[in-house]
Structure formats: structure tokens, C-alpha cells
PDB file of C-alpha atoms and ligand atoms in Angstrom:
ATOM      1  CA  UNK A  79     -20.033  -0.111  -1.188  1.00 34.00           C
ATOM      2  CA  UNK A  80     -20.250   3.879  -0.225  1.00 36.00           C
ATOM      3  CA  UNK A  81     -19.727   4.131   3.557  1.00 41.00           C
ATOM      4  CA  UNK A  82     -22.818   3.828   5.502  1.00 46.00           C
ATOM      5  CA  UNK A  83     -25.291   6.171   5.414  1.00 46.00           C
ATOM      6  CA  UNK A  84     -26.718   6.734   9.148  1.00 55.00           C
ATOM      7  CA  UNK A  85     -27.403   9.377  10.300  1.00 66.00           C
ATOM      8  CA  UNK A  86     -24.340  11.627  12.423  1.00 81.00           C
ATOM      9  CA  UNK A  87     -25.475  11.605  15.932  1.00 93.00           C
ATOM     10  CA  UNK A  88     -24.286  12.794  20.083  1.00 96.00           C
ATOM     11  CA  UNK A  89     -23.694  11.727  22.632  1.00 96.00           C
ATOM     12  CA  UNK A  90     -26.868  11.627  24.141  1.00 96.00           C
ATOM     13  CA  UNK A  91     -28.039   9.413  21.059  1.00 96.00           C
ATOM     14  CA  UNK A  92     -26.226   7.140  21.525  1.00 97.00           C
ATOM     15  CA  UNK A  93     -26.968   7.383  25.516  1.00 97.00           C
ATOM     16  CA  UNK A  94     -30.291   6.764  24.612  1.00 96.00           C
ATOM     17  CA  UNK A  95     -29.677   3.919  22.586  1.00 96.00           C
ATOM     18  CA  UNK A  96     -27.897   1.852  24.025  1.00 96.00           C
ATOM     19  CA  UNK A  97     -29.696   2.644  27.502  1.00 96.00           C
ATOM     20  CA  UNK A  98     -33.030   1.060  25.471  1.00 95.00           C
ATOM     21  CA  UNK A  99     -31.494  -1.556  23.951  1.00 93.00           C
ATOM     22  CA  UNK A 100     -29.242  -2.452  27.283  1.00 93.00           C
ATOM     23  CA  UNK A 101     -32.933  -1.832  28.797  1.00 92.00           C
ATOM     24  CA  UNK A 102     -31.263  -0.867  31.356  1.00 92.00           C
ATOM     25  CA  UNK A 103     -29.948   3.157  32.706  1.00 93.00           C
ATOM     26  CA  UNK A 104     -26.224   2.280  31.852  1.00 92.00           C
ATOM     27  CA  UNK A 105     -25.541   4.205  34.699  1.00 93.00           C
ATOM     28  CA  UNK A 106     -26.102   0.623  36.287  1.00 93.00           C
ATOM     29  CA  UNK A 107     -23.837  -1.623  34.643  1.00 95.00           C
ATOM     30  CA  UNK A 108     -21.015  -2.774  36.303  1.00 95.00           C
ATOM     31  CA  UNK A 109     -17.749  -1.425  35.427  1.00 97.00           C
ATOM     32  CA  UNK A 110     -16.524  -3.962  32.142  1.00 96.00           C
ATOM     33  CA  UNK A 111     -12.480  -2.704  32.455  1.00 96.00           C
ATOM     34  CA  UNK A 112     -12.827  -2.838  36.098  1.00 97.00           C
ATOM     35  CA  UNK A 113     -13.318  -6.079  35.314  1.00 96.00           C
ATOM     36  CA  UNK A 114     -10.527  -9.561  33.676  1.00 98.00           C
ATOM     37  CA  UNK A 115      -9.877 -10.299  30.795  1.00 98.00           C
ATOM     38  CA  UNK A 116     -12.408 -13.956  30.480  1.00 98.00           C
ATOM     39  CA  UNK A 117     -12.245 -17.027  28.240  1.00 98.00           C
ATOM     40  CA  UNK A 118     -15.635 -17.101  26.774  1.00 98.00           C
ATOM     41  CA  UNK A 119     -17.750 -20.299  27.520  1.00 97.00           C
ATOM     42  CA  UNK A 120     -18.365 -22.476  24.272  1.00 98.00           C
ATOM     43  CA  UNK A 121     -22.327 -24.031  23.389  1.00 98.00           C
ATOM     44  CA  UNK A 122     -22.079 -27.025  22.290  1.00 98.00           C
ATOM     45  CA  UNK A 123     -23.523 -27.944  18.844  1.00 97.00           C
ATOM     46  CA  UNK A 124     -24.786 -31.200  17.827  1.00 96.00           C
ATOM     47  CA  UNK A 125     -25.345 -31.052  14.538  1.00 95.00           C
ATOM     48  CA  UNK A 126     -24.660 -27.474  12.683  1.00 96.00           C
ATOM     49  CA  UNK A 127     -27.095 -27.927  10.305  1.00 93.00           C
ATOM     50  CA  UNK A 128     -30.360 -29.149  12.972  1.00 95.00           C
ATOM     51  CA  UNK A 129     -29.797 -26.813  15.633  1.00 97.00           C
ATOM     52  CA  UNK A 130     -32.265 -27.454  18.440  1.00 98.00           C
ATOM     53  CA  UNK A 131     -33.945 -25.603  20.332  1.00 98.00           C
ATOM     54  CA  UNK A 132     -32.116 -24.695  23.487  1.00 98.00           C
ATOM     55  CA  UNK A 133     -28.699 -23.949  21.415  1.00 98.00           C
ATOM     56  CA  UNK A 134     -30.105 -21.712  19.461  1.00 98.00           C
ATOM     57  CA  UNK A 135     -31.074 -19.687  22.892  1.00 98.00           C
ATOM     58  CA  UNK A 136     -27.711 -20.950  23.937  1.00 98.00           C
ATOM     59  CA  UNK A 137     -25.529 -18.824  20.733  1.00 98.00           C
ATOM     60  CA  UNK A 138     -27.898 -16.031  21.022  1.00 98.00           C
ATOM     61  CA  UNK A 139     -27.797 -15.214  25.182  1.00 98.00           C
ATOM     62  CA  UNK A 140     -24.010 -15.722  24.433  1.00 98.00           C
ATOM     63  CA  UNK A 141     -23.988 -12.894  21.319  1.00 98.00           C
ATOM     64  CA  UNK A 142     -26.641 -10.754  23.084  1.00 96.00           C
ATOM     65  CA  UNK A 143     -23.521 -10.542  26.269  1.00 96.00           C
ATOM     66  CA  UNK A 144     -21.940  -8.446  27.494  1.00 95.00           C
ATOM     67  CA  UNK A 145     -19.520  -9.275  24.447  1.00 97.00           C
ATOM     68  CA  UNK A 146     -20.982  -9.297  21.544  1.00 98.00           C
ATOM     69  CA  UNK A 147     -19.525 -12.849  20.679  1.00 98.00           C
ATOM     70  CA  UNK A 148     -20.878 -15.786  21.564  1.00 98.00           C
ATOM     71  CA  UNK A 149     -18.621 -19.380  20.784  1.00 98.00           C
ATOM     72  CA  UNK A 150     -19.581 -22.757  20.018  1.00 98.00           C
ATOM     73  CA  UNK A 151     -18.176 -26.402  19.477  1.00 98.00           C
ATOM     74  CA  UNK A 152     -19.867 -28.288  16.602  1.00 97.00           C
ATOM     75  CA  UNK A 153     -19.922 -32.015  17.552  1.00 93.00           C
ATOM     76  CA  UNK A 154     -20.918 -33.699  14.067  1.00 83.00           C
ATOM     77  CA  UNK A 155     -18.728 -31.422  12.396  1.00 84.00           C
ATOM     78  CA  UNK A 156     -18.327 -32.166   8.384  1.00 81.00           C
ATOM     79  CA  UNK A 157     -16.813 -30.078   6.199  1.00 79.00           C
ATOM     80  CA  UNK A 158     -16.810 -31.869   2.844  1.00 79.00           C
ATOM     81  CA  UNK A 159     -21.354 -31.123   2.396  1.00 77.00           C
ATOM     82  CA  UNK A 160     -21.952 -27.972  -0.183  1.00 89.00           C
ATOM     83  CA  UNK A 161     -22.620 -26.095   2.236  1.00 93.00           C
ATOM     84  CA  UNK A 162     -20.298 -25.007   5.400  1.00 95.00           C
ATOM     85  CA  UNK A 163     -21.771 -25.411   8.822  1.00 95.00           C
ATOM     86  CA  UNK A 164     -21.148 -22.906   8.951  1.00 96.00           C
ATOM     87  CA  UNK A 165     -23.538 -21.207   6.973  1.00 96.00           C
ATOM     88  CA  UNK A 166     -26.156 -23.437   8.266  1.00 96.00           C
ATOM     89  CA  UNK A 167     -25.536 -21.905  12.149  1.00 97.00           C
ATOM     90  CA  UNK A 168     -26.420 -18.514  10.406  1.00 98.00           C
ATOM     91  CA  UNK A 169     -28.589 -19.505   8.700  1.00 97.00           C
ATOM     92  CA  UNK A 170     -30.642 -20.951  12.097  1.00 97.00           C
ATOM     93  CA  UNK A 171     -30.076 -17.621  14.693  1.00 98.00           C
ATOM     94  CA  UNK A 172     -31.765 -15.639  11.271  1.00 96.00           C
ATOM     95  CA  UNK A 173     -34.395 -14.471  13.417  1.00 96.00           C
ATOM     96  CA  UNK A 174     -31.874 -13.962  16.889  1.00 97.00           C
ATOM     97  CA  UNK A 175     -29.279 -12.193  16.091  1.00 97.00           C
ATOM     98  CA  UNK A 176     -27.956  -9.801  13.380  1.00 96.00           C
ATOM     99  CA  UNK A 177     -27.426 -12.738  10.403  1.00 95.00           C
ATOM    100  CA  UNK A 178     -30.012 -11.527   8.651  1.00 95.00           C
ATOM    101  CA  UNK A 179     -28.331 -11.840   5.005  1.00 96.00           C
ATOM    102  CA  UNK A 180     -25.608 -13.849   3.938  1.00 96.00           C
ATOM    103  CA  UNK A 181     -22.528 -11.596   2.502  1.00 96.00           C
ATOM    104  CA  UNK A 182     -21.362 -13.166  -0.242  1.00 93.00           C
ATOM    105  CA  UNK A 183     -17.293 -12.831  -0.551  1.00 92.00           C
ATOM    106  CA  UNK A 184     -16.093 -12.754  -3.703  1.00 90.00           C
ATOM    107  CA  UNK A 185     -12.875 -15.493  -2.280  1.00 90.00           C
ATOM    108  CA  UNK A 186     -15.688 -17.467  -0.947  1.00 93.00           C
ATOM    109  CA  UNK A 187     -14.950 -21.479  -1.955  1.00 94.00           C
ATOM    110  CA  UNK A 188     -17.965 -23.232  -2.977  1.00 93.00           C
ATOM    111  CA  UNK A 189     -19.095 -24.437   0.896  1.00 94.00           C
ATOM    112  CA  UNK A 190     -19.716 -20.663   0.600  1.00 95.00           C
ATOM    113  CA  UNK A 191     -17.478 -19.499   3.017  1.00 96.00           C
ATOM    114  CA  UNK A 192     -13.215 -17.819   2.459  1.00 95.00           C
ATOM    115  CA  UNK A 193     -10.881 -19.817   4.133  1.00 95.00           C
ATOM    116  CA  UNK A 194      -8.458 -17.714   6.123  1.00 95.00           C
ATOM    117  CA  UNK A 195      -5.222 -20.041   6.474  1.00 94.00           C
ATOM    118  CA  UNK A 196      -1.092 -19.122   6.341  1.00 94.00           C
ATOM    119  CA  UNK A 197      -0.520 -18.262   2.661  1.00 91.00           C
ATOM    120  CA  UNK A 198       3.331 -17.897   3.398  1.00 88.00           C
ATOM    121  CA  UNK A 199       5.618 -14.928   2.866  1.00 80.00           C
ATOM    122  CA  UNK A 200       4.370 -12.790   0.044  1.00 80.00           C
ATOM    123  CA  UNK A 201       4.752  -9.294  -0.892  1.00 76.00           C
ATOM    124  CA  UNK A 202       2.274  -7.533  -0.204  1.00 73.00           C
ATOM    125  CA  UNK A 203       0.166 -10.412   1.914  1.00 77.00           C
ATOM    126  CA  UNK A 204      -2.346  -8.630   3.349  1.00 82.00           C
ATOM    127  CA  UNK A 205      -1.856  -9.562   7.584  1.00 87.00           C
ATOM    128  CA  UNK A 206      -4.999 -12.249   7.518  1.00 88.00           C
ATOM    129  CA  UNK A 207      -2.576 -14.427   5.074  1.00 90.00           C
ATOM    130  CA  UNK A 208      -0.203 -14.286   7.144  1.00 93.00           C
ATOM    131  CA  UNK A 209       0.349 -16.423  11.020  1.00 94.00           C
ATOM    132  CA  UNK A 210       1.033 -12.975  12.845  1.00 93.00           C
ATOM    133  CA  UNK A 211      -0.256 -11.528  14.933  1.00 95.00           C
ATOM    134  CA  UNK A 212      -4.078  -9.160  13.541  1.00 95.00           C
ATOM    135  CA  UNK A 213      -4.430  -6.014  15.762  1.00 97.00           C
ATOM    136  CA  UNK A 214      -8.199  -5.201  16.996  1.00 98.00           C
ATOM    137  CA  UNK A 215     -10.868  -4.968  14.336  1.00 97.00           C
ATOM    138  CA  UNK A 216     -14.289  -4.680  12.829  1.00 97.00           C
ATOM    139  CA  UNK A 217     -13.900  -6.960   9.637  1.00 96.00           C
ATOM    140  CA  UNK A 218     -14.807  -4.523   6.165  1.00 93.00           C
ATOM    141  CA  UNK A 219     -14.137  -0.906   7.622  1.00 92.00           C
ATOM    142  CA  UNK A 220     -12.394  -0.143   4.566  1.00 89.00           C
ATOM    143  CA  UNK A 221     -14.666  -0.956   2.240  1.00 87.00           C
ATOM    144  CA  UNK A 222     -17.331  -2.053   3.475  1.00 91.00           C
ATOM    145  CA  UNK A 223     -17.384   0.159   6.492  1.00 88.00           C
ATOM    146  CA  UNK A 224     -21.038  -0.203   8.597  1.00 90.00           C
ATOM    147  CA  UNK A 225     -22.793  -3.474   6.777  1.00 93.00           C
ATOM    148  CA  UNK A 226     -21.307  -6.028   8.116  1.00 96.00           C
ATOM    149  CA  UNK A 227     -23.366  -7.161  11.129  1.00 97.00           C
ATOM    150  CA  UNK A 228     -21.496  -9.819  12.956  1.00 98.00           C
ATOM    151  CA  UNK A 229     -18.707 -12.217  11.419  1.00 98.00           C
ATOM    152  CA  UNK A 230     -18.990 -16.195  12.106  1.00 98.00           C
ATOM    153  CA  UNK A 231     -15.167 -17.165  12.441  1.00 98.00           C
ATOM    154  CA  UNK A 232     -15.149 -21.688  13.017  1.00 97.00           C
ATOM    155  CA  UNK A 233     -11.774 -23.475  12.363  1.00 97.00           C
ATOM    156  CA  UNK A 234     -11.445 -26.947   9.402  1.00 96.00           C
ATOM    157  CA  UNK A 235      -8.146 -27.051  10.914  1.00 96.00           C
ATOM    158  CA  UNK A 236      -6.825 -26.862  13.980  1.00 96.00           C
ATOM    159  CA  UNK A 237      -2.560 -25.528  13.790  1.00 97.00           C
ATOM    160  CA  UNK A 238       0.355 -26.401  15.927  1.00 96.00           C
ATOM    161  CA  UNK A 239      -0.121 -24.263  18.558  1.00 96.00           C
ATOM    162  CA  UNK A 240      -3.350 -22.304  18.597  1.00 96.00           C
ATOM    163  CA  UNK A 241      -3.934 -17.703  18.270  1.00 96.00           C
ATOM    164  CA  UNK A 242      -6.100 -16.368  21.100  1.00 97.00           C
ATOM    165  CA  UNK A 243      -8.366 -14.960  19.255  1.00 98.00           C
ATOM    166  CA  UNK A 244     -10.321 -11.916  21.083  1.00 98.00           C
ATOM    167  CA  UNK A 245     -12.821  -9.439  21.548  1.00 98.00           C
ATOM    168  CA  UNK A 246     -13.480  -5.655  22.800  1.00 98.00           C
ATOM    169  CA  UNK A 247     -17.314  -4.846  23.076  1.00 98.00           C
ATOM    170  CA  UNK A 248     -16.305  -1.753  22.296  1.00 98.00           C
ATOM    171  CA  UNK A 249     -20.053   0.224  23.618  1.00 98.00           C
ATOM    172  CA  UNK A 250     -19.339  -1.066  26.565  1.00 98.00           C
ATOM    173  CA  UNK A 251     -15.767   0.577  26.751  1.00 98.00           C
ATOM    174  CA  UNK A 252     -17.645   3.669  25.501  1.00 98.00           C
ATOM    175  CA  UNK A 253     -19.869   3.221  28.155  1.00 98.00           C
ATOM    176  CA  UNK A 254     -16.961   3.325  30.921  1.00 98.00           C
ATOM    177  CA  UNK A 255     -15.790   6.043  29.608  1.00 98.00           C
ATOM    178  CA  UNK A 256     -18.764   8.382  30.298  1.00 98.00           C
ATOM    179  CA  UNK A 257     -18.862   6.843  33.818  1.00 98.00           C
ATOM    180  CA  UNK A 258     -15.173   7.804  34.300  1.00 97.00           C
ATOM    181  CA  UNK A 259     -14.384  10.638  31.556  1.00 98.00           C
ATOM    182  CA  UNK A 260     -17.743  11.580  30.084  1.00 98.00           C
ATOM    183  CA  UNK A 261     -16.087  15.172  28.199  1.00 98.00           C
ATOM    184  CA  UNK A 262     -13.512  12.341  26.767  1.00 98.00           C
ATOM    185  CA  UNK A 263     -16.077   9.936  25.655  1.00 98.00           C
ATOM    186  CA  UNK A 264     -18.446  12.964  24.457  1.00 98.00           C
ATOM    187  CA  UNK A 265     -16.074  13.816  22.362  1.00 98.00           C
ATOM    188  CA  UNK A 266     -16.785  10.562  20.117  1.00 98.00           C
ATOM    189  CA  UNK A 267     -19.137  11.302  18.501  1.00 97.00           C
ATOM    190  CA  UNK A 268     -17.330  13.912  16.304  1.00 97.00           C
ATOM    191  CA  UNK A 269     -17.891  13.013  12.711  1.00 96.00           C
ATOM    192  CA  UNK A 270     -13.250  13.351  12.960  1.00 96.00           C
ATOM    193  CA  UNK A 271     -12.935  11.227  15.890  1.00 98.00           C
ATOM    194  CA  UNK A 272     -11.025   8.383  15.309  1.00 98.00           C
ATOM    195  CA  UNK A 273      -7.855   9.072  12.353  1.00 98.00           C
ATOM    196  CA  UNK A 274      -6.670   6.337  10.448  1.00 98.00           C
ATOM    197  CA  UNK A 275      -3.443   6.042   8.629  1.00 98.00           C
ATOM    198  CA  UNK A 276      -1.970   3.858   6.709  1.00 95.00           C
ATOM    199  CA  UNK A 277       2.210   3.174   6.955  1.00 93.00           C
ATOM    200  CA  UNK A 278       2.969   1.947   3.391  1.00 91.00           C
ATOM    201  CA  UNK A 279       1.656   5.222   1.968  1.00 94.00           C
ATOM    202  CA  UNK A 280      -0.751   7.940   4.535  1.00 97.00           C
ATOM    203  CA  UNK A 281      -3.809   7.202   3.552  1.00 97.00           C
ATOM    204  CA  UNK A 282      -6.389   8.955   5.627  1.00 97.00           C
ATOM    205  CA  UNK A 283      -9.671   7.731   7.294  1.00 97.00           C
ATOM    206  CA  UNK A 284     -11.349   9.042   9.746  1.00 97.00           C
ATOM    207  CA  UNK A 285     -14.983   8.398  11.370  1.00 96.00           C
ATOM    208  CA  UNK A 286     -17.230   9.065  14.473  1.00 97.00           C
ATOM    209  CA  UNK A 287     -16.202   5.744  16.524  1.00 98.00           C
ATOM    210  CA  UNK A 288     -19.422   6.036  18.277  1.00 98.00           C
ATOM    211  CA  UNK A 289     -22.393   5.797  16.373  1.00 96.00           C
ATOM    212  CA  UNK A 290     -26.603   4.610  15.990  1.00 95.00           C
ATOM    213  CA  UNK A 291     -28.584   1.522  13.485  1.00 90.00           C
ATOM    214  CA  UNK A 292     -31.426   0.446  13.814  1.00 86.00           C
ATOM    215  CA  UNK A 293     -32.596   1.936  17.051  1.00 87.00           C
ATOM    216  CA  UNK A 294     -29.644   0.567  18.444  1.00 93.00           C
ATOM    217  CA  UNK A 295     -25.797   1.277  19.377  1.00 96.00           C
ATOM    218  CA  UNK A 296     -22.436   0.894  17.807  1.00 96.00           C
ATOM    219  CA  UNK A 297     -19.016   0.854  18.072  1.00 97.00           C
ATOM    220  CA  UNK A 298     -15.747   2.168  15.745  1.00 97.00           C
ATOM    221  CA  UNK A 299     -12.631   1.434  16.480  1.00 98.00           C
ATOM    222  CA  UNK A 300      -9.240  -0.289  15.419  1.00 97.00           C
ATOM    223  CA  UNK A 301      -6.620  -0.182  16.855  1.00 98.00           C
ATOM    224  CA  UNK A 302      -3.200   0.485  15.800  1.00 97.00           C
ATOM    225  CA  UNK A 303       0.397  -2.046  14.512  1.00 94.00           C
ATOM    226  CA  UNK A 304       2.896  -1.085  11.677  1.00 91.00           C
ATOM    227  CA  UNK A 305       0.062  -0.672   8.835  1.00 92.00           C
ATOM    228  CA  UNK A 306      -1.508   1.539  10.080  1.00 96.00           C
ATOM    229  CA  UNK A 307      -1.690   4.067  12.873  1.00 98.00           C
ATOM    230  CA  UNK A 308      -4.397   5.096  15.050  1.00 98.00           C
ATOM    231  CA  UNK A 309      -4.879   8.444  16.270  1.00 98.00           C
ATOM    232  CA  UNK A 310      -7.493  11.528  17.771  1.00 98.00           C
ATOM    233  CA  UNK A 311      -8.861  12.812  14.498  1.00 98.00           C
ATOM    234  CA  UNK A 312      -8.906  16.718  15.874  1.00 97.00           C
ATOM    235  CA  UNK A 313      -5.522  18.421  17.989  1.00 97.00           C
ATOM    236  CA  UNK A 314      -8.106  17.664  21.400  1.00 97.00           C
ATOM    237  CA  UNK A 315      -7.254  17.206  25.117  1.00 98.00           C
ATOM    238  CA  UNK A 316     -10.510  15.290  24.946  1.00 98.00           C
ATOM    239  CA  UNK A 317     -10.269  13.312  22.436  1.00 98.00           C
ATOM    240  CA  UNK A 318      -6.587  12.314  22.363  1.00 98.00           C
ATOM    241  CA  UNK A 319      -8.191  11.343  26.200  1.00 98.00           C
ATOM    242  CA  UNK A 320     -11.024   8.978  24.460  1.00 98.00           C
ATOM    243  CA  UNK A 321      -8.762   7.275  21.790  1.00 98.00           C
ATOM    244  CA  UNK A 322      -5.458   6.672  24.717  1.00 98.00           C
ATOM    245  CA  UNK A 323      -8.595   4.588  26.502  1.00 98.00           C
ATOM    246  CA  UNK A 324      -9.637   3.567  23.868  1.00 98.00           C
ATOM    247  CA  UNK A 325      -6.165   2.034  22.384  1.00 98.00           C
ATOM    248  CA  UNK A 326      -5.296   1.418  25.795  1.00 98.00           C
ATOM    249  CA  UNK A 327      -8.511  -1.261  26.452  1.00 98.00           C
ATOM    250  CA  UNK A 328      -8.397  -2.655  22.514  1.00 98.00           C
ATOM    251  CA  UNK A 329      -5.038  -5.344  23.346  1.00 98.00           C
ATOM    252  CA  UNK A 330      -5.268  -8.587  23.983  1.00 97.00           C
ATOM    253  CA  UNK A 331      -5.699  -9.532  27.956  1.00 97.00           C
ATOM    254  CA  UNK A 332      -7.311  -6.088  27.863  1.00 98.00           C
ATOM    255  CA  UNK A 333      -9.709  -6.095  31.167  1.00 98.00           C
ATOM    256  CA  UNK A 334     -13.105  -6.241  29.991  1.00 97.00           C
ATOM    257  CA  UNK A 335     -12.635  -8.158  27.643  1.00 98.00           C
ATOM    258  CA  UNK A 336     -12.808 -11.437  25.925  1.00 98.00           C
ATOM    259  CA  UNK A 337     -10.888 -14.553  24.154  1.00 98.00           C
ATOM    260  CA  UNK A 338     -11.636 -18.458  22.935  1.00 98.00           C
ATOM    261  CA  UNK A 339      -9.493 -20.097  20.824  1.00 98.00           C
ATOM    262  CA  UNK A 340     -10.099 -21.931  17.263  1.00 97.00           C
ATOM    263  CA  UNK A 341      -7.920 -25.125  18.646  1.00 97.00           C
ATOM    264  CA  UNK A 342     -10.516 -27.735  17.198  1.00 96.00           C
ATOM    265  CA  UNK A 343     -11.842 -28.586  14.030  1.00 96.00           C
ATOM    266  CA  UNK A 344     -15.444 -27.737  14.525  1.00 97.00           C
ATOM    267  CA  UNK A 345     -14.556 -24.607  17.377  1.00 98.00           C
ATOM    268  CA  UNK A 346     -16.294 -20.830  16.290  1.00 98.00           C
ATOM    269  CA  UNK A 347     -17.457 -17.531  17.247  1.00 98.00           C
ATOM    270  CA  UNK A 348     -20.183 -15.530  16.027  1.00 98.00           C
ATOM    271  CA  UNK A 349     -19.044 -11.670  16.984  1.00 98.00           C
ATOM    272  CA  UNK A 350     -20.934  -8.389  16.829  1.00 98.00           C
ATOM    273  CA  UNK A 351     -18.924  -6.553  14.395  1.00 98.00           C
ATOM    274  CA  UNK A 352     -21.407  -3.619  14.683  1.00 97.00           C
ATOM    275  CA  UNK A 353     -20.193  -3.764  18.667  1.00 98.00           C
ATOM    276  CA  UNK A 354     -16.704  -5.114  18.927  1.00 98.00           C
ATOM    277  CA  UNK A 355     -13.217  -5.283  17.820  1.00 98.00           C
ATOM    278  CA  UNK A 356     -11.568  -8.410  17.314  1.00 98.00           C
ATOM    279  CA  UNK A 357      -7.680  -9.810  16.983  1.00 98.00           C
ATOM    280  CA  UNK A 358      -5.367 -12.162  16.844  1.00 97.00           C
ATOM    281  CA  UNK A 359      -1.927 -13.063  18.415  1.00 97.00           C
ATOM    282  CA  UNK A 360       0.611 -15.701  16.534  1.00 96.00           C
ATOM    283  CA  UNK A 361       0.000 -18.928  15.816  1.00 97.00           C
ATOM    284  CA  UNK A 362       2.148 -22.018  14.312  1.00 96.00           C
ATOM    285  CA  UNK A 363       1.345 -24.115  11.120  1.00 96.00           C
ATOM    286  CA  UNK A 364       3.236 -27.626  11.394  1.00 94.00           C
ATOM    287  CA  UNK A 365       2.855 -30.485   9.322  1.00 92.00           C
ATOM    288  CA  UNK A 366      -0.265 -32.270   9.175  1.00 91.00           C
ATOM    289  CA  UNK A 367      -1.724 -29.123  11.917  1.00 95.00           C
ATOM    290  CA  UNK A 368      -2.685 -26.191   9.274  1.00 96.00           C
ATOM    291  CA  UNK A 369      -4.445 -23.559  10.834  1.00 96.00           C
ATOM    292  CA  UNK A 370      -7.688 -23.522   7.675  1.00 96.00           C
ATOM    293  CA  UNK A 371     -10.503 -20.934   9.594  1.00 97.00           C
ATOM    294  CA  UNK A 372     -13.734 -20.633   7.265  1.00 97.00           C
ATOM    295  CA  UNK A 373     -15.096 -17.357   7.765  1.00 97.00           C
ATOM    296  CA  UNK A 374     -18.810 -16.081   6.888  1.00 97.00           C
ATOM    297  CA  UNK A 375     -19.859 -12.469   6.659  1.00 97.00           C
ATOM    298  CA  UNK A 376     -23.855 -11.236   7.698  1.00 97.00           C
ATOM    299  CA  UNK A 377     -25.737  -7.795   7.408  1.00 96.00           C
ATOM    300  CA  UNK A 378     -27.878  -7.113   8.397  1.00 94.00           C
ATOM    301  CA  UNK A 379     -30.247  -4.428   7.149  1.00 92.00           C
ATOM    302  CA  UNK A 380     -32.945  -5.387   4.088  1.00 93.00           C
ATOM    303  CA  UNK A 381     -30.746  -2.018   1.934  1.00 92.00           C
ATOM    304  CA  UNK A 382     -27.835  -4.756   2.306  1.00 93.00           C
ATOM    305  CA  UNK A 383     -29.325  -8.513   1.764  1.00 91.00           C
ATOM    306  CA  UNK A 384     -28.004  -8.857  -2.292  1.00 90.00           C
ATOM    307  CA  UNK A 385     -24.190  -6.358  -0.745  1.00 89.00           C
ATOM    308  CA  UNK A 386     -20.625  -8.144  -2.341  1.00 89.00           C
ATOM    309  CA  UNK A 387     -17.738  -7.617  -0.823  1.00 89.00           C
ATOM    310  CA  UNK A 388     -16.305  -7.736  -4.541  1.00 75.00           C
ATOM    311  CA  UNK A 389     -12.635  -6.392  -4.418  1.00 60.00           C
ATOM    312  CA  UNK A 390      -9.217  -7.310  -4.326  1.00 56.00           C
ATOM    313  CA  UNK A 391      -8.945  -4.084  -1.718  1.00 50.00           C
ATOM    314  CA  UNK A 392     -11.813  -5.449   0.288  1.00 46.00           C
ATOM    315  CA  UNK A 393      -8.801  -7.408   1.801  1.00 48.00           C
ATOM    316  CA  UNK A 394      -6.203  -5.614   3.632  1.00 45.00           C
ATOM    317  CA  UNK A 395      -6.750  -4.921   7.122  1.00 46.00           C
ATOM    318  CA  UNK A 396      -9.547  -7.097   7.235  1.00 48.00           C
TER     319      UNK A 396
HETATM  320 FE1  FE2 B  90     -11.636  -9.703  11.350  1.00 56.95          FE
END
């Protein structure tokens, strides 16, 4: 799958899209980064296969909150049926949340989800299939860049000691930076604003951080770890300050972020993968307490309705 073909945007384009999307002058927004990290409230769902109108409203409101994520807890959670509860939730929200088209993944099992769990130590194994921490990232950035609009995760079973999954809205971070340091903010529209370098082989990608698609604001970022360096894409002091700001605010418990724990079967979340990054802390499995997470991704644009996430190389960095 090629890169999203959205046109390059200016910082002013981004501000106009953000203003229209939010329905408010962004200068009037509270500064997200002056707020402490908070736990995401969970929407209670009685039966994911049969969402009520109130549940749909509550899930959509959470998704469209400043955090770009809604956590939920399913009271009736049966992972044996042919269609996983997470897929039912996405179907029930497809007119309210940009989870229009479920994306088929080569790793999907018969219930339609991809299972994420600690597969044990293996050379070259993706970090996602371990119990280690994952730095904040956007799903599909390597091979389906710009395609995956929504990420859904839900615990099929819980570990002995659960991870925190933390989420930061990069659109809101950018709007904070605009008000703190306008010159740094403007550089985030550069086509090569951020460079990501894979430490294992030196492969380098560059991306603009700010984007507009379907009339709405988008933002791309990921945080560094031992697998990827994250650098300003060019030697510019304004850009250096901008990338430093984003790295500083995409860590666990960063101001303005939210978090949740997949610490019980049926607890999960849906997040806006076009606006947010997410990461996870380490977790601990034990006999009878193995973390198995059902995962599903959705595209919004009709041009991606038949997209398949089909290559093993899509996994690293997911
Ligand atoms: Fe992820």
C-alpha cells in the first residue's frame, strides 16, 4: 500500500481545519499540556453485539473528546462466537466514528481480530509480540501510512500485572505548541518535519507532522526507543524545538495524555489513529494470567474499503 496521497498542507491549512473540526477558535481551547495525565473513564456496554442508543452516544462522545480515545467495559463478553465483540462495537459505531471499513490483516484469526500477546523471546520478534514497553506510535505507519483511522483493542484475557496503555492527541499538542512557540509549530508542516531512523539497519523515513484529510486535522508522530531514533528532519532550530516538544509530551504520564489498563477481559478502547499516538508500559504474565489482546483496525476513506494489511513486514513498529 502506498502512502496516503493527501496533498501537502501549510500550518495555516492545519489551523483552519482544526478550527472547523473543533467548532471553536483554537486560541480559546484550554492548554492540554497544562493538565495532568488522567485515566480514561470507561463506558459500560451491556452487550457489544447489540449496542443501545445511549451506549452509542457515550462511545462516540468519548472518541471525539480532546483525548481522541474512548475506553469501554463489556459486561457480556463472549469471545467464542464467530464474530468478536470488538468487531460488533466497530459496526455499531460506523456512522459516528471513522471506523467505516474493517481492515483485514494477514494475522486475523477466525473471529476477525488479530491477537497480540507475549510470544516469548525470539530473535527479530516484533516488540508488540513481547511483554516489553512500546514507545508511543501510530499503527500502520510503516506500511499503511495514513490509512488506518481507528485502532480498537480489547482484552480477551488479562495478565498478572497489567500494562498502562497511554494515549496522547498530537493535534492538540500541536495547537498547544502554536500558542507557545509559533515558529516551531509552523515547521511541523514541512514535508520532512520528522525523520525516523530504524536503529537496526539505518533505514530512514521522513513525514510531515501536520496534515489535513477529509477536511479534518491529522497529525503524525512517534516517540523514540531503542528500535527507532526520532529526529528533526532538517537542521533548523525552530524544528528542533518542535520535535523536542513532541517527544517530551508523548511519554507515559505526559501532561495532557490519558491512559487505561486492559486488566480484565472485556475492557478495551477505540482510538483516533489519525490524531493520536499510543504506547504501553511493560506487563507481567503468569500461569492462568496471560495477556491476550484482540485488535482491529478500521479505515475511513472509501478508497480503502478493500485494503488488506497483508505483509509480515507490516508488524515491526506497529
Ligand atoms: Fe499500536
